[in-house]
Amino acid sequence: MSSHLEASPVSTSLPAPVLPDLAGRRALVTGAGSGIGRATALRLARSGAHVIGLDRDERAVRAVADATGGEAIAADLSDLDALDDVVPPADIVVNCAGIQQVAPLHEFDPERFSLMLRIMLEAPFRIIRTSLPHMYAQRWGRVVNVSSVHGLRASRFKGAYVAAKHGLEGLSKVVALEGGPHGVTSNCVNPGYVRTPLVDRQIADQARAHGISEAEVVDSVLLESAALKRLVEPDEVAEAVAFLCGPQAAAMTGTDLVIDGGWSAR
């Protein structure tokens, strides 16, 4: 006897990815010359956004602008007063830029500590502050701050980085509370170690300092606390940013999207 239910044909192809429609939106991405910032600029452009890349490396950020058909701004995020004059109105702000320094607190250079907070906390504040009136006027805006697992957890020898990322988390939540009535959302993306030039330099430095191979640094130092023993790829972070800018995340604000391979599960 034949069954009334026939098996459906099995598809061997995956559906095309859903891209948030950001056509007509202007997206400002800091640190757009390389790493997470570059991946994010390219990803938002694929969704139709007009991307304005900001980076200290003029050649790199102009190359990204050429690839996206967007704009390039060469600026030093540590020059806060100058930054106020170059930030254009934007519907989407993605703060990606960051630097690192590893040293015990009692040996940490105070000037370097201040520099890191300027770039990773004060500059995002200045950029968001400049952008909010435009977002409020149109009653729509997206602020995405690329934080870190170090915005949720501390590590030894990374006092400035941990302090800056924890501060960024708090700032992002305040933006969410103040921006909500105006149609503006604000969230953080929290990756673990991402395969970027910044992390590549850390791996090389630690390999020299400990006298071990770079592979051992990745497995035994960087990923010691992670359940998934691999680095996060920049494109994975960029996808999370794009999601937070799209309609599927319209009700998400004041929270974190964690991509840390299970590090913070401990």
PDB file of C-alpha atoms in Angstrom, residues 149-263:
ATOM      1  CA  VAL A 149      35.122  39.422  25.993  1.00  0.00           C
ATOM      2  CA  HIS A 150      37.359  41.733  28.029  1.00  0.00           C
ATOM      3  CA  GLY A 151      34.364  44.026  28.360  1.00  0.00           C
ATOM      4  CA  LEU A 152      32.810  41.210  30.407  1.00  0.00           C
ATOM      5  CA  ARG A 153      35.858  39.528  31.953  1.00  0.00           C
ATOM      6  CA  ALA A 154      39.249  40.719  33.155  1.00  0.00           C
ATOM      7  CA  SER A 155      42.690  39.364  32.356  1.00  0.00           C
ATOM      8  CA  ARG A 156      45.999  40.048  34.005  1.00  0.00           C
ATOM      9  CA  PHE A 157      48.357  42.550  32.380  1.00  0.00           C
ATOM     10  CA  LYS A 158      45.641  44.215  30.280  1.00  0.00           C
ATOM     11  CA  GLY A 159      44.551  46.964  32.657  1.00  0.00           C
ATOM     12  CA  ALA A 160      43.989  49.700  30.079  1.00  0.00           C
ATOM     13  CA  TYR A 161      42.236  47.469  27.549  1.00  0.00           C
ATOM     14  CA  VAL A 162      39.927  45.936  30.163  1.00  0.00           C
ATOM     15  CA  ALA A 163      39.161  49.353  31.664  1.00  0.00           C
ATOM     16  CA  ALA A 164      38.384  50.851  28.246  1.00  0.00           C
ATOM     17  CA  LYS A 165      36.124  47.976  27.190  1.00  0.00           C
ATOM     18  CA  HIS A 166      34.259  47.936  30.518  1.00  0.00           C
ATOM     19  CA  GLY A 167      33.744  51.678  30.113  1.00  0.00           C
ATOM     20  CA  LEU A 168      32.494  51.175  26.565  1.00  0.00           C
ATOM     21  CA  GLU A 169      29.953  48.668  27.850  1.00  0.00           C
ATOM     22  CA  GLY A 170      28.585  51.217  30.309  1.00  0.00           C
ATOM     23  CA  LEU A 171      28.535  53.988  27.715  1.00  0.00           C
ATOM     24  CA  SER A 172      26.659  51.743  25.291  1.00  0.00           C
ATOM     25  CA  LYS A 173      23.969  51.028  27.869  1.00  0.00           C
ATOM     26  CA  VAL A 174      23.487  54.728  28.626  1.00  0.00           C
ATOM     27  CA  VAL A 175      23.095  55.414  24.898  1.00  0.00           C
ATOM     28  CA  ALA A 176      20.460  52.650  24.787  1.00  0.00           C
ATOM     29  CA  LEU A 177      18.469  54.209  27.632  1.00  0.00           C
ATOM     30  CA  GLU A 178      18.651  57.741  26.282  1.00  0.00           C
ATOM     31  CA  GLY A 179      18.249  56.794  22.624  1.00  0.00           C
ATOM     32  CA  GLY A 180      15.354  54.377  22.981  1.00  0.00           C
ATOM     33  CA  PRO A 181      12.602  57.028  22.984  1.00  0.00           C
ATOM     34  CA  HIS A 182      14.129  58.440  19.782  1.00  0.00           C
ATOM     35  CA  GLY A 183      14.279  55.167  17.842  1.00  0.00           C
ATOM     36  CA  VAL A 184      18.007  54.626  18.433  1.00  0.00           C
ATOM     37  CA  THR A 185      19.413  51.276  19.559  1.00  0.00           C
ATOM     38  CA  SER A 186      22.840  50.721  21.073  1.00  0.00           C
ATOM     39  CA  ASN A 187      24.528  47.358  21.536  1.00  0.00           C
ATOM     40  CA  CYS A 188      27.953  45.777  21.918  1.00  0.00           C
ATOM     41  CA  VAL A 189      29.503  42.897  20.037  1.00  0.00           C
ATOM     42  CA  ASN A 190      31.877  40.941  22.257  1.00  0.00           C
ATOM     43  CA  PRO A 191      34.333  38.732  20.403  1.00  0.00           C
ATOM     44  CA  GLY A 192      37.073  36.654  21.903  1.00  0.00           C
ATOM     45  CA  TYR A 193      40.432  36.693  20.167  1.00  0.00           C
ATOM     46  CA  VAL A 194      39.930  37.607  16.507  1.00  0.00           C
ATOM     47  CA  ARG A 195      42.335  36.830  13.701  1.00  0.00           C
ATOM     48  CA  THR A 196      43.507  40.419  13.114  1.00  0.00           C
ATOM     49  CA  PRO A 197      46.900  42.154  12.779  1.00  0.00           C
ATOM     50  CA  LEU A 198      46.505  43.307  16.404  1.00  0.00           C
ATOM     51  CA  VAL A 199      46.182  39.721  17.664  1.00  0.00           C
ATOM     52  CA  ASP A 200      48.894  38.458  15.289  1.00  0.00           C
ATOM     53  CA  ARG A 201      51.332  40.868  16.956  1.00  0.00           C
ATOM     54  CA  GLN A 202      50.264  39.658  20.411  1.00  0.00           C
ATOM     55  CA  ILE A 203      50.857  36.057  19.373  1.00  0.00           C
ATOM     56  CA  ALA A 204      54.339  36.826  18.063  1.00  0.00           C
ATOM     57  CA  ASP A 205      55.240  38.865  21.161  1.00  0.00           C
ATOM     58  CA  GLN A 206      54.089  36.156  23.565  1.00  0.00           C
ATOM     59  CA  ALA A 207      55.865  33.437  21.614  1.00  0.00           C
ATOM     60  CA  ARG A 208      59.127  35.357  21.995  1.00  0.00           C
ATOM     61  CA  ALA A 209      58.482  36.161  25.660  1.00  0.00           C
ATOM     62  CA  HIS A 210      57.652  32.565  26.630  1.00  0.00           C
ATOM     63  CA  GLY A 211      60.035  30.815  24.251  1.00  0.00           C
ATOM     64  CA  ILE A 212      57.272  28.740  22.670  1.00  0.00           C
ATOM     65  CA  SER A 213      55.782  28.448  19.193  1.00  0.00           C
ATOM     66  CA  GLU A 214      53.020  30.734  17.983  1.00  0.00           C
ATOM     67  CA  ALA A 215      50.707  27.705  17.699  1.00  0.00           C
ATOM     68  CA  GLU A 216      51.308  26.953  21.381  1.00  0.00           C
ATOM     69  CA  VAL A 217      50.496  30.571  22.267  1.00  0.00           C
ATOM     70  CA  VAL A 218      47.148  30.293  20.493  1.00  0.00           C
ATOM     71  CA  ASP A 219      46.236  26.947  22.095  1.00  0.00           C
ATOM     72  CA  SER A 220      47.693  27.351  25.588  1.00  0.00           C
ATOM     73  CA  VAL A 221      47.453  31.103  26.234  1.00  0.00           C
ATOM     74  CA  LEU A 222      44.857  32.856  24.086  1.00  0.00           C
ATOM     75  CA  LEU A 223      42.322  30.028  23.921  1.00  0.00           C
ATOM     76  CA  GLU A 224      42.937  28.464  27.317  1.00  0.00           C
ATOM     77  CA  SER A 225      39.535  29.569  28.649  1.00  0.00           C
ATOM     78  CA  ALA A 226      37.552  29.031  25.447  1.00  0.00           C
ATOM     79  CA  ALA A 227      35.457  25.934  24.740  1.00  0.00           C
ATOM     80  CA  LEU A 228      35.984  26.302  20.978  1.00  0.00           C
ATOM     81  CA  LYS A 229      39.706  26.174  20.308  1.00  0.00           C
ATOM     82  CA  ARG A 230      39.939  28.528  17.369  1.00  0.00           C
ATOM     83  CA  LEU A 231      40.262  32.221  16.684  1.00  0.00           C
ATOM     84  CA  VAL A 232      37.198  34.202  15.679  1.00  0.00           C
ATOM     85  CA  GLU A 233      37.267  35.452  12.088  1.00  0.00           C
ATOM     86  CA  PRO A 234      36.688  39.168  11.325  1.00  0.00           C
ATOM     87  CA  ASP A 235      33.815  38.273   8.989  1.00  0.00           C
ATOM     88  CA  GLU A 236      31.993  36.574  11.875  1.00  0.00           C
ATOM     89  CA  VAL A 237      32.110  39.787  13.888  1.00  0.00           C
ATOM     90  CA  ALA A 238      31.002  41.784  10.842  1.00  0.00           C
ATOM     91  CA  GLU A 239      27.966  39.520  10.448  1.00  0.00           C
ATOM     92  CA  ALA A 240      26.980  40.222  14.060  1.00  0.00           C
ATOM     93  CA  VAL A 241      27.284  43.956  13.444  1.00  0.00           C
ATOM     94  CA  ALA A 242      25.112  43.705  10.328  1.00  0.00           C
ATOM     95  CA  PHE A 243      22.504  41.739  12.256  1.00  0.00           C
ATOM     96  CA  LEU A 244      22.297  44.444  14.937  1.00  0.00           C
ATOM     97  CA  CYS A 245      21.746  47.069  12.234  1.00  0.00           C
ATOM     98  CA  GLY A 246      18.902  45.143  10.613  1.00  0.00           C
ATOM     99  CA  PRO A 247      15.190  44.754  11.328  1.00  0.00           C
ATOM    100  CA  GLN A 248      15.593  41.369  13.044  1.00  0.00           C
ATOM    101  CA  ALA A 249      17.375  43.151  15.920  1.00  0.00           C
ATOM    102  CA  ALA A 250      15.017  46.125  16.189  1.00  0.00           C
ATOM    103  CA  ALA A 251      14.053  45.151  19.758  1.00  0.00           C
ATOM    104  CA  MET A 252      17.627  44.567  20.909  1.00  0.00           C
ATOM    105  CA  THR A 253      19.254  47.421  22.774  1.00  0.00           C
ATOM    106  CA  GLY A 254      21.495  47.854  25.784  1.00  0.00           C
ATOM    107  CA  THR A 255      22.853  44.348  25.503  1.00  0.00           C
ATOM    108  CA  ASP A 256      25.777  42.242  24.271  1.00  0.00           C
ATOM    109  CA  LEU A 257      26.127  39.840  21.376  1.00  0.00           C
ATOM    110  CA  VAL A 258      28.907  37.541  22.570  1.00  0.00           C
ATOM    111  CA  ILE A 259      31.136  35.653  20.102  1.00  0.00           C
ATOM    112  CA  ASP A 260      33.818  34.295  22.421  1.00  0.00           C
ATOM    113  CA  GLY A 261      33.854  30.561  21.788  1.00  0.00           C
ATOM    114  CA  GLY A 262      32.426  29.901  25.234  1.00  0.00           C
ATOM    115  CA  TRP A 263      35.070  31.844  27.163  1.00  0.00           C
TER     116      TRP A 263
END
